[in-house]
mmCIF file of C-alpha atoms in Angstrom:
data_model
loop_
_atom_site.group_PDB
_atom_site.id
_atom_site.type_symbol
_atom_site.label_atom_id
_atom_site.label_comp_id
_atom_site.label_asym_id
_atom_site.label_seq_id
_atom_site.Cartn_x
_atom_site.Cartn_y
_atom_site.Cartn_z
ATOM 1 C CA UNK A 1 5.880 -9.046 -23.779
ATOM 2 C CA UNK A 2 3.353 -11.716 -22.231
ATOM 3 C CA UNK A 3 0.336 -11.164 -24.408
ATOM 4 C CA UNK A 4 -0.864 -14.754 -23.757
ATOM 5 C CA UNK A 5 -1.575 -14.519 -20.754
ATOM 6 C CA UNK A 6 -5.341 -13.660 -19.677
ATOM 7 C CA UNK A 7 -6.601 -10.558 -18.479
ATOM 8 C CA UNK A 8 -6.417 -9.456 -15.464
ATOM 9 C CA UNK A 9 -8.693 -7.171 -13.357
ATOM 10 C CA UNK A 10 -7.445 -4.991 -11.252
ATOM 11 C CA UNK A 11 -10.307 -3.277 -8.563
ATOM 12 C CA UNK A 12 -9.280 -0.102 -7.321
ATOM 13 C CA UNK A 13 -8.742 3.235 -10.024
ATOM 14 C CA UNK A 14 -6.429 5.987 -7.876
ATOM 15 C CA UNK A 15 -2.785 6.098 -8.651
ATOM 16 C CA UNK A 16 -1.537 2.993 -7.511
ATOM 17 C CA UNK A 17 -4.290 0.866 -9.654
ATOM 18 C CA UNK A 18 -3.617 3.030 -12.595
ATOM 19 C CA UNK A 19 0.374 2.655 -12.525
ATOM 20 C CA UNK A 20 -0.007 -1.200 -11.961
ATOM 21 C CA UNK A 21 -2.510 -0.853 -14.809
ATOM 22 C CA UNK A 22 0.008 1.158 -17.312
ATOM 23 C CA UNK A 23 2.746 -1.049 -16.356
ATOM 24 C CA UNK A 24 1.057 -4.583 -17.770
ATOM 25 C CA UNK A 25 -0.650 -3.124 -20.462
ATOM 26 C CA UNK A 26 2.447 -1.365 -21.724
ATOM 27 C CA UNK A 27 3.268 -5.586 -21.373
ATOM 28 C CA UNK A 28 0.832 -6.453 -24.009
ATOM 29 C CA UNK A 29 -1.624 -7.531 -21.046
ATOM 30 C CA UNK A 30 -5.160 -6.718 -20.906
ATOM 31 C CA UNK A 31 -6.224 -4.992 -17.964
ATOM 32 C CA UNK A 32 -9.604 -4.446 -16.430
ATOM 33 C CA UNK A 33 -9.176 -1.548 -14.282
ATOM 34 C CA UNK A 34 -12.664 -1.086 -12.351
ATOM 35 C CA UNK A 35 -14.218 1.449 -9.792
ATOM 36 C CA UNK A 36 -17.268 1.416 -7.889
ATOM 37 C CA UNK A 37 -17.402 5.228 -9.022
ATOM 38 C CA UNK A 38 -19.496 5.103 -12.502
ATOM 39 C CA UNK A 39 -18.244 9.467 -12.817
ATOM 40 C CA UNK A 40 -14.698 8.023 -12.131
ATOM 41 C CA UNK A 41 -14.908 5.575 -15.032
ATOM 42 C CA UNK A 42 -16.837 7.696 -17.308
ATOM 43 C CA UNK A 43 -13.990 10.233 -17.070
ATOM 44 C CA UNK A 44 -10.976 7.355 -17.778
ATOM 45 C CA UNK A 45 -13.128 6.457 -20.646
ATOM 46 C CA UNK A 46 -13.083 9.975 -22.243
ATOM 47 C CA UNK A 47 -10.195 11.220 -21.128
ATOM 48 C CA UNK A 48 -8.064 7.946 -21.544
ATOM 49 C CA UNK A 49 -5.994 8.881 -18.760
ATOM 50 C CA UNK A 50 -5.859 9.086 -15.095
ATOM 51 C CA UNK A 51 -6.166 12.910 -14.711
ATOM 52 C CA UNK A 52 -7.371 13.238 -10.938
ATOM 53 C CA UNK A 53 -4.639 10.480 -10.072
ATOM 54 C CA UNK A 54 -2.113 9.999 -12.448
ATOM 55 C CA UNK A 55 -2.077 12.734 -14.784
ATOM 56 C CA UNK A 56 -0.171 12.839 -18.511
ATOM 57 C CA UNK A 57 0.122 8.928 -18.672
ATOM 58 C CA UNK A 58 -2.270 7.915 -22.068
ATOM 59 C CA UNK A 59 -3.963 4.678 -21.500
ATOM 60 C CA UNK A 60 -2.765 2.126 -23.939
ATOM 61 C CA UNK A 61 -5.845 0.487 -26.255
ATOM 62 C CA UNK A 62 -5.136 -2.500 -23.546
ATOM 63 C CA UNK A 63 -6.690 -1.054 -20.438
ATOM 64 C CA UNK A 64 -10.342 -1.239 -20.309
ATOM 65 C CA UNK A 65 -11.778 1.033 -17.651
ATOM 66 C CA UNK A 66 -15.533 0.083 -16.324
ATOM 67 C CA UNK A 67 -17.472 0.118 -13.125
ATOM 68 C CA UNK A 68 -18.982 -3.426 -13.710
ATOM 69 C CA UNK A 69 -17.468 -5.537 -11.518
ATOM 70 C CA UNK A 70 -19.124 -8.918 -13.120
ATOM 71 C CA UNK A 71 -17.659 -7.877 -16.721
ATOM 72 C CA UNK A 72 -14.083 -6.767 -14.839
ATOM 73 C CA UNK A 73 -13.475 -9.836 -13.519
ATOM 74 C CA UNK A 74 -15.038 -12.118 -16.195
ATOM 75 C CA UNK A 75 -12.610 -14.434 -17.604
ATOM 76 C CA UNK A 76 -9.302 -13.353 -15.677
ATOM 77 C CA UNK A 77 -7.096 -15.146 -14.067
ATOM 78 C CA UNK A 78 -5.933 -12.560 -11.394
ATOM 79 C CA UNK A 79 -7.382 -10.102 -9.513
ATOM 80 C CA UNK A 80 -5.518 -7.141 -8.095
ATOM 81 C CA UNK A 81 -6.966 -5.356 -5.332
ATOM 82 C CA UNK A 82 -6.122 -1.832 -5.051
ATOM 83 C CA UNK A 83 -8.740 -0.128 -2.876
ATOM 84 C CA UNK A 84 -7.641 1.427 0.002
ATOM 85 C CA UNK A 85 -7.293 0.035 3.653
ATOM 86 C CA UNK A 86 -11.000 1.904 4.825
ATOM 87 C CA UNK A 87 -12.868 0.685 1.492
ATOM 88 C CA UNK A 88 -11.213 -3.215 1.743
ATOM 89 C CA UNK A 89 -13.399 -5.411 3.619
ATOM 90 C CA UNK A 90 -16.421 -3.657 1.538
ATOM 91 C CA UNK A 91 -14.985 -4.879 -2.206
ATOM 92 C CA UNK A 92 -14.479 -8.126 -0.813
ATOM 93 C CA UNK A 93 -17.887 -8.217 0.329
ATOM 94 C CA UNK A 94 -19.393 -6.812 -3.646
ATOM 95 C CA UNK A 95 -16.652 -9.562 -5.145
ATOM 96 C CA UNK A 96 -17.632 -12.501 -2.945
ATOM 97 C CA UNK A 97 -20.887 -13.187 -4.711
ATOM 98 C CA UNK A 98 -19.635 -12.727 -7.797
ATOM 99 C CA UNK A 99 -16.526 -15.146 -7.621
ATOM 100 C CA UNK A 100 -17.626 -17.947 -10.187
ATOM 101 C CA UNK A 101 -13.614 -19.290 -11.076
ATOM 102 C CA UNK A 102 -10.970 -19.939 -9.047
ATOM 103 C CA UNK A 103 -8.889 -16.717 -9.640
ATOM 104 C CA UNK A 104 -5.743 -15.637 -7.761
ATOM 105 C CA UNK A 105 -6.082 -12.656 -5.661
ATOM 106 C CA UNK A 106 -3.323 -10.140 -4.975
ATOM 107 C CA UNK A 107 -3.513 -7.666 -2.501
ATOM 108 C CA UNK A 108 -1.567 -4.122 -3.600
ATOM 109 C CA UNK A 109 -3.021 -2.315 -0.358
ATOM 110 C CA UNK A 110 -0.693 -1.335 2.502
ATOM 111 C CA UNK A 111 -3.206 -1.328 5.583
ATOM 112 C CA UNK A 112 -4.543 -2.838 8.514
ATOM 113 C CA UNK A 113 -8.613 -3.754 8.246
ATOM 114 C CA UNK A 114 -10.251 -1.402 11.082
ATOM 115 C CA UNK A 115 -13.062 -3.074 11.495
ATOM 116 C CA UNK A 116 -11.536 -6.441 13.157
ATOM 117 C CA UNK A 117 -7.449 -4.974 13.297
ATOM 118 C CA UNK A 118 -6.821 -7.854 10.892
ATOM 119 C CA UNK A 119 -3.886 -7.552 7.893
ATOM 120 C CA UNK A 120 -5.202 -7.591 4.572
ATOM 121 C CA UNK A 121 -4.388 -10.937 3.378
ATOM 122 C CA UNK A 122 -6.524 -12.395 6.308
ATOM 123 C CA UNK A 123 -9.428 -9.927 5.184
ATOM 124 C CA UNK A 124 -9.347 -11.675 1.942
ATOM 125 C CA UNK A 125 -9.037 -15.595 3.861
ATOM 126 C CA UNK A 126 -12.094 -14.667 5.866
ATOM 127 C CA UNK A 127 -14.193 -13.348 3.318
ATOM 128 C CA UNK A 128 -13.514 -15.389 0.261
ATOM 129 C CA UNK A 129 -12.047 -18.206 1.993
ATOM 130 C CA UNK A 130 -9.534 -20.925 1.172
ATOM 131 C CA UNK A 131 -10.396 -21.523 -2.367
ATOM 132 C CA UNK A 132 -8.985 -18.346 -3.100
ATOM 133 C CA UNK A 133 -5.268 -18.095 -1.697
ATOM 134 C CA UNK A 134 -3.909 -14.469 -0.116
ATOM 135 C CA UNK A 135 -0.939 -13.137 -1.724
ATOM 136 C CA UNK A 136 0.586 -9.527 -1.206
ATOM 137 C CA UNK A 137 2.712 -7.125 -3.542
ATOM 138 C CA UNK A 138 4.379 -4.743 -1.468
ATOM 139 C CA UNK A 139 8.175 -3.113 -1.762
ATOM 140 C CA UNK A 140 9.598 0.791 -2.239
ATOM 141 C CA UNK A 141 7.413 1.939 -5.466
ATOM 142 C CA UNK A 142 5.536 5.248 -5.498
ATOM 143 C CA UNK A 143 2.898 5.180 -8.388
ATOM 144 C CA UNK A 144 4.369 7.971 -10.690
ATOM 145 C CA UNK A 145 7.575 6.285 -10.959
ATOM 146 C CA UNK A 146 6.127 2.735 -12.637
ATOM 147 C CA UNK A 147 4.129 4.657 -14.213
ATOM 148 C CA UNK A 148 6.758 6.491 -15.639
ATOM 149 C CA UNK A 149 8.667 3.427 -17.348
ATOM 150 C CA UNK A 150 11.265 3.943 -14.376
ATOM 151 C CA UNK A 151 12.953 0.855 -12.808
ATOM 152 C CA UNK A 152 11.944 -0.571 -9.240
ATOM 153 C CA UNK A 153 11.947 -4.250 -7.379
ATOM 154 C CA UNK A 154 9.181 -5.478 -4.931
ATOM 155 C CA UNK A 155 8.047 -8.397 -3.577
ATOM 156 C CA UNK A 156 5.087 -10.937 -3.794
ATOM 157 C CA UNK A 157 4.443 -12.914 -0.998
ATOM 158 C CA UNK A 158 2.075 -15.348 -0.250
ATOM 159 C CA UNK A 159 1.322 -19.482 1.346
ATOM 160 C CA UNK A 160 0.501 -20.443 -1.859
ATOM 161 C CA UNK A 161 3.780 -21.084 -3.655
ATOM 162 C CA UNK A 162 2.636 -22.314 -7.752
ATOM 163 C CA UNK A 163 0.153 -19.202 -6.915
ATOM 164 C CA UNK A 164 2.881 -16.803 -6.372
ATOM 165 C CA UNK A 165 4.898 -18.130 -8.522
ATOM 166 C CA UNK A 166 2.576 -17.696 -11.540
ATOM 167 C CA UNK A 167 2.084 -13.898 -10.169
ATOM 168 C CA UNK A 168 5.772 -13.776 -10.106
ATOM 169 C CA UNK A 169 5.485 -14.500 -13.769
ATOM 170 C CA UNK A 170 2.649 -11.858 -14.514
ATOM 171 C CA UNK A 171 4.754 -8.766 -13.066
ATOM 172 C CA UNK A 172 8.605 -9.728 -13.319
ATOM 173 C CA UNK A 173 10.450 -7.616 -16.195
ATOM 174 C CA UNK A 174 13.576 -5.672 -16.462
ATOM 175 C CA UNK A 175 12.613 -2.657 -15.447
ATOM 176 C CA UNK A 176 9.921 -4.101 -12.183
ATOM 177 C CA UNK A 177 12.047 -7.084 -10.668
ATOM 178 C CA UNK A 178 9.756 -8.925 -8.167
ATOM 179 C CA UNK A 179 11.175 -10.779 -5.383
ATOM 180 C CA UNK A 180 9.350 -13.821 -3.714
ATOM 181 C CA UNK A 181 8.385 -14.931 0.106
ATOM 182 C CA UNK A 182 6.312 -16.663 2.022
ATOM 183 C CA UNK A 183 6.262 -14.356 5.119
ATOM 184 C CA UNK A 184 3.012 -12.820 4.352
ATOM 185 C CA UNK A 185 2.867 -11.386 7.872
ATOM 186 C CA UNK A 186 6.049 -10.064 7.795
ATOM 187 C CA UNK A 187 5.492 -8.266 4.435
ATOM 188 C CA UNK A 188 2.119 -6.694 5.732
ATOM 189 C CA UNK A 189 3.750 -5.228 8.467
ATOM 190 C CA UNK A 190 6.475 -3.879 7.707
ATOM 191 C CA UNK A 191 3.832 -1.987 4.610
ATOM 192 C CA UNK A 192 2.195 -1.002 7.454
ATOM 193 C CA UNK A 193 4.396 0.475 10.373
ATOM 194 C CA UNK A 194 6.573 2.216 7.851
ATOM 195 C CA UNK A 195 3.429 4.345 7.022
ATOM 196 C CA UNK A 196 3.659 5.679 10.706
ATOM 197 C CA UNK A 197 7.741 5.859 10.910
ATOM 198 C CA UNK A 198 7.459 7.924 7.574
ATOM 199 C CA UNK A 199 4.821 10.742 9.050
ATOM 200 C CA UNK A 200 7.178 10.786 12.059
ATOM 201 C CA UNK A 201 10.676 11.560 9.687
ATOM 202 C CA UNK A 202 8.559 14.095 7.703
ATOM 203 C CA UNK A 203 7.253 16.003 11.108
ATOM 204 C CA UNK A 204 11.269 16.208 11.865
ATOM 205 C CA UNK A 205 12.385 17.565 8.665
ATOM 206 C CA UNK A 206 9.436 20.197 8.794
ATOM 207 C CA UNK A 207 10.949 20.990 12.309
ATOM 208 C CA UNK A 208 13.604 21.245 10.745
ATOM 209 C CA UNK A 209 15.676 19.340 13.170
ATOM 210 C CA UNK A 210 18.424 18.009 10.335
ATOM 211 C CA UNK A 211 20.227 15.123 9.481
ATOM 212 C CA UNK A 212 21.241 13.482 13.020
ATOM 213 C CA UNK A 213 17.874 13.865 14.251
ATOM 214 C CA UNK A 214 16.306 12.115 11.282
ATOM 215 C CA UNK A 215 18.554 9.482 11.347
ATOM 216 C CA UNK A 216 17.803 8.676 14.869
ATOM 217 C CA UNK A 217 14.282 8.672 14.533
ATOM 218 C CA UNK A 218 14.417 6.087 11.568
ATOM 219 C CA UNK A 219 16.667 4.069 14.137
ATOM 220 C CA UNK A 220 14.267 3.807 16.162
ATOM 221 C CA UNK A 221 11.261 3.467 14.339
ATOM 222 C CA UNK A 222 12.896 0.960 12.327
ATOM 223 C CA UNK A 223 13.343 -0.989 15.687
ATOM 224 C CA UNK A 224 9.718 -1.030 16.657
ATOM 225 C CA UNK A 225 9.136 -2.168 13.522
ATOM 226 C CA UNK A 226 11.142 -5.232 13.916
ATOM 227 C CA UNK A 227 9.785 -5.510 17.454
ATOM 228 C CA UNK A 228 6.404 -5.749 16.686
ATOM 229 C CA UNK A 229 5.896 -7.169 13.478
ATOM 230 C CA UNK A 230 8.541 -10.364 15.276
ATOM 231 C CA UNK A 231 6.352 -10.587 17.226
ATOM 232 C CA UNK A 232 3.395 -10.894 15.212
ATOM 233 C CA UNK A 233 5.237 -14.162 13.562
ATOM 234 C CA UNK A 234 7.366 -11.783 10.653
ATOM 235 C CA UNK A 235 10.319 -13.062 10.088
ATOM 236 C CA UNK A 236 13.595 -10.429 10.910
ATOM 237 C CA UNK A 237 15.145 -10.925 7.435
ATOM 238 C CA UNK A 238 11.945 -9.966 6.025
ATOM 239 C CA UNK A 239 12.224 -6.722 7.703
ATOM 240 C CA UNK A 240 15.648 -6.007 6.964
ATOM 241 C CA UNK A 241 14.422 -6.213 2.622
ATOM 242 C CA UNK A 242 12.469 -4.672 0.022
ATOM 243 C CA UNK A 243 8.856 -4.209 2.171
ATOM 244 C CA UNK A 244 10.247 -3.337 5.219
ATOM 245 C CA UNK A 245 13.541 -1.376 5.186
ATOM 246 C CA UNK A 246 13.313 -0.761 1.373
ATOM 247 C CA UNK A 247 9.510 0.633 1.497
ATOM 248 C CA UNK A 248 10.728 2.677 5.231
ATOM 249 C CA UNK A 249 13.876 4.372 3.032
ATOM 250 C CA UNK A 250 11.772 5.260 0.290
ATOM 251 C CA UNK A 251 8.575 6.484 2.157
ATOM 252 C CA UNK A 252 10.355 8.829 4.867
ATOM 253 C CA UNK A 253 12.404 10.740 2.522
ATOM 254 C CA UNK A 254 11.040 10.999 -0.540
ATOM 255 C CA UNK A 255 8.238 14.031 -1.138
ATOM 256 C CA UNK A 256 6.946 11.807 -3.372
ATOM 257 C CA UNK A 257 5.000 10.040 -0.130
ATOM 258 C CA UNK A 258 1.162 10.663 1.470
ATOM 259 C CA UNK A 259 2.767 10.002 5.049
ATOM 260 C CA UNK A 260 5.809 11.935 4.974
ATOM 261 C CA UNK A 261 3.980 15.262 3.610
ATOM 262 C CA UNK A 262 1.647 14.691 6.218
ATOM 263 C CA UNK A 263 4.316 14.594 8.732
ATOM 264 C CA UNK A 264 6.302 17.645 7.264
ATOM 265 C CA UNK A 265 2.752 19.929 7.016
ATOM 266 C CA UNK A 266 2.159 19.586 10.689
ATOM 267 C CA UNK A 267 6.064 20.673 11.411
ATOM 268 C CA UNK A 268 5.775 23.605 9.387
ATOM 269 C CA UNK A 269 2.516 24.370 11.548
ATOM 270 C CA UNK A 270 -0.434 23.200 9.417
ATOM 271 C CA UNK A 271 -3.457 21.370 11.253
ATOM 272 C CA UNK A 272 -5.136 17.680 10.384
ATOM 273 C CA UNK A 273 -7.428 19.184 8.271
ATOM 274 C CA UNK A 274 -4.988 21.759 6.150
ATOM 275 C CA UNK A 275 -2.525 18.735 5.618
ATOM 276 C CA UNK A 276 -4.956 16.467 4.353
ATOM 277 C CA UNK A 277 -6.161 19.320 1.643
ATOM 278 C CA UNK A 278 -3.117 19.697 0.581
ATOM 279 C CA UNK A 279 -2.298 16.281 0.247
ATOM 280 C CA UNK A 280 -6.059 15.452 -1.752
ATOM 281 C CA UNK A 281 -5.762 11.482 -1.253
ATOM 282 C CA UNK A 282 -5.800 8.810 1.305
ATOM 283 C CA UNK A 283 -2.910 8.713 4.244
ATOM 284 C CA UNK A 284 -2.931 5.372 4.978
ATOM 285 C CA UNK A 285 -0.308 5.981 8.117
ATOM 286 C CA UNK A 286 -3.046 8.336 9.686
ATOM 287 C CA UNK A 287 -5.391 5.149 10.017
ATOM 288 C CA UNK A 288 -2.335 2.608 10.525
ATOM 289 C CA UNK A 289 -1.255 4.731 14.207
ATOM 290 C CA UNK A 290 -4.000 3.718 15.779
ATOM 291 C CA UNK A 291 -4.301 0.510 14.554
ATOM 292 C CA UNK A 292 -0.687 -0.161 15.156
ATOM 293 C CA UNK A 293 -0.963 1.337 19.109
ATOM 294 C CA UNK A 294 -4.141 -1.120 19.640
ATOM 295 C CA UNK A 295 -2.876 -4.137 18.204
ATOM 296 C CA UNK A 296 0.329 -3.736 20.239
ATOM 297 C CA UNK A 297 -1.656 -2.924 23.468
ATOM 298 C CA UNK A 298 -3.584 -6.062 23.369
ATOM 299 C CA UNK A 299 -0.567 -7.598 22.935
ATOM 300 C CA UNK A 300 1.535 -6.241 25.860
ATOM 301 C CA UNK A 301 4.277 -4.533 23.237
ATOM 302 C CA UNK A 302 5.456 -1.405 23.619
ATOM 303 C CA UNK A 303 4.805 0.995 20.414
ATOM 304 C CA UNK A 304 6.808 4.469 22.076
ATOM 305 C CA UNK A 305 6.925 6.130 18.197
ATOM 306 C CA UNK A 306 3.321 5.048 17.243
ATOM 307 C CA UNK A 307 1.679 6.315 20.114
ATOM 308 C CA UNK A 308 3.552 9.291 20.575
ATOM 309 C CA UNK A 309 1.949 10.239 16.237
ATOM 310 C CA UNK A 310 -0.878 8.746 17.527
ATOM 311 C CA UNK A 311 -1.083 11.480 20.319
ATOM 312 C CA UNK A 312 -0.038 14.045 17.715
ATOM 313 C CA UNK A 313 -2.701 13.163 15.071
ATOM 314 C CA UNK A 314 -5.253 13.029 17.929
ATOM 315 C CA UNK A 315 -4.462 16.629 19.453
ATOM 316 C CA UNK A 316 -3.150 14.868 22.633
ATOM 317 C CA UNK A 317 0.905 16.115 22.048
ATOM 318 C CA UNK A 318 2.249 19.098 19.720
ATOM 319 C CA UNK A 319 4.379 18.209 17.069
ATOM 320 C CA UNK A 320 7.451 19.288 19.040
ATOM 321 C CA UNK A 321 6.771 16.882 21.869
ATOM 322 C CA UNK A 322 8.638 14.570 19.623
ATOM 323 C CA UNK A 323 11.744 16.328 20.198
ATOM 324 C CA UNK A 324 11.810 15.806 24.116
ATOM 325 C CA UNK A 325 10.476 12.078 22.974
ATOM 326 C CA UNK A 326 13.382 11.055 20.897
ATOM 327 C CA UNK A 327 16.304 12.673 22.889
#
């Protein structure tokens, strides 16, 4: 247990806050989970649980649910951003003013910013600046599991090392082992391009195309991954652990994943629209193609399995051009 350590806030309340929020107050920690959504919070507050999100988990006494951002961060230590990839750069912007202490700031988001193509940890270094160090938490854990009690290992990476080091501290246990780096690049995108790689597996499973097929597709997505986030200054061993080959394994073929339901709707013969109702929360690989295609164009790389989703998504290619594309 680690109930001397301070609270910490963590900004974003969908399933991914929530589980990081079960998982530290089941710790002893105090946790500040906040969203911009004063409904969202009111229903936390009665319900006591995450029922849109995270259904059936009870909130322990120790997380404290509001929509004030000054009283969620008052007094912490950390702050854990949560929000997803489209709603970023905005939080930033409402936390910026109200940055009084020299907190650490963790980034749990998986995403590229859209509005300048920028990772997320440079987001944060543009916004809030150097006082306030970047660090990342990324690695193969879906929200129900943590949530759940059940084991799982990421990683924390970050410049800073006494900074990631003391986050290190926060969120190692038994049953969450966290791993260290300073490849912050190399983290973000390999959390990123698996997104994409995992919609692209799920579209060939709802093809039903079998086992050899999906293995070569995650052969060669995993490739362009390597390619272009090498390129971006990742470092290959990065991409061969826990956020980039661990987080590609567990995304592609587990149901349990956004991007790989999206992927197998649209192979069964669903549209954009009738996957993304089905699915009820944010796809973060549906942004990340695009992102992914442009940041390799201006870069003279070649992205063949992004932009061929991209085309897909986009109504440019059918779902079983991908077949003639990967053989």
């Amino acid at each position: 247990m680690t109930t001397s350590l301070k609270p910490i806030a963590i900004l974003g309340a969908g399933s991914w806050g929530t589980a990081l929020a079960l998982y530290l107050a089941r710790r002893g920690q105090v946790v500040r989970l906040w969203s911009h959504e004063s409904s969202e919070i009111e229903a936390l507050l009665a319900n006591r649980e995450n029922r849109q999100f995270l259904p059936g988990h009870r909130f322990p006494d120790e997380i404290q649910p509001t929509s004030n951002l000054r009283q969620a961060i008052l007094g912490v230590d950390d702050i854990l951003i949560a929000i997803p990839s489209a709603g970023f750069r905005q939080t930033l912007i409402l936390l910026k003013p109200v940055l009084h202490e020299k907190v650490r700031i963790l980034c749990a988001t998986k995403g590229i910013d859209a509005e300048k193509d920028q990772f997320l940890h440079e987001v944060i270094n543009e916004i809030l600046g150097e006082r306030y160090p970047a660090s990342v938490l990324s690695g193969p854990t879906f929200a129900r599991e943590v949530a759940a009690g059940l084991p799982a290992a990421a990683l924390i990476a970050g410049r800073d090392h006494t900074t990631v080091m003391a986050l290190q501290q926060r969120f190692n246990s038994p049953i969450f082992h966290i791993e260290i780096s300073d490849d912050v690049i190399g983290v973000e995108a390999g959390g990123v391009i698996k997104n994409v790689i995992a919609i692209a597996t799920g579209m060939i499973d709802g093809l039903q195309l079998g086992a050899n097929a999906r293995a070569a597709l995650m052969t060669r997505g995993f490739a362009e991954m390597m390619q272009i986030g090498t390129h971006l200054g990742g470092r290959p061993e990065t991409f061969i652990g826990l956020s980039g080959l661990g987080d590609l394994i567990l995304t592609a073929l587990d149901d349990q994943s956004r991007n790989r339901r999206l992927g197998l709707a649209l192979g069964r013969g669903a549209s954009i629209l009738e996957a993304e109702k089905q699915i009820g929360q944010a796809i973060e690989g549906k942004r990340n193609a695009q992102l992914i295609v442009e940041l390799a164009s201006r870069r003279k790389l070649e992205a063949p399995l992004s932009s061929m989703i991209l085309n897909i998504l986009q109504g440019k290619a059918e779902v079983r051009d991908l077949i003639a594309w990967l053989f």
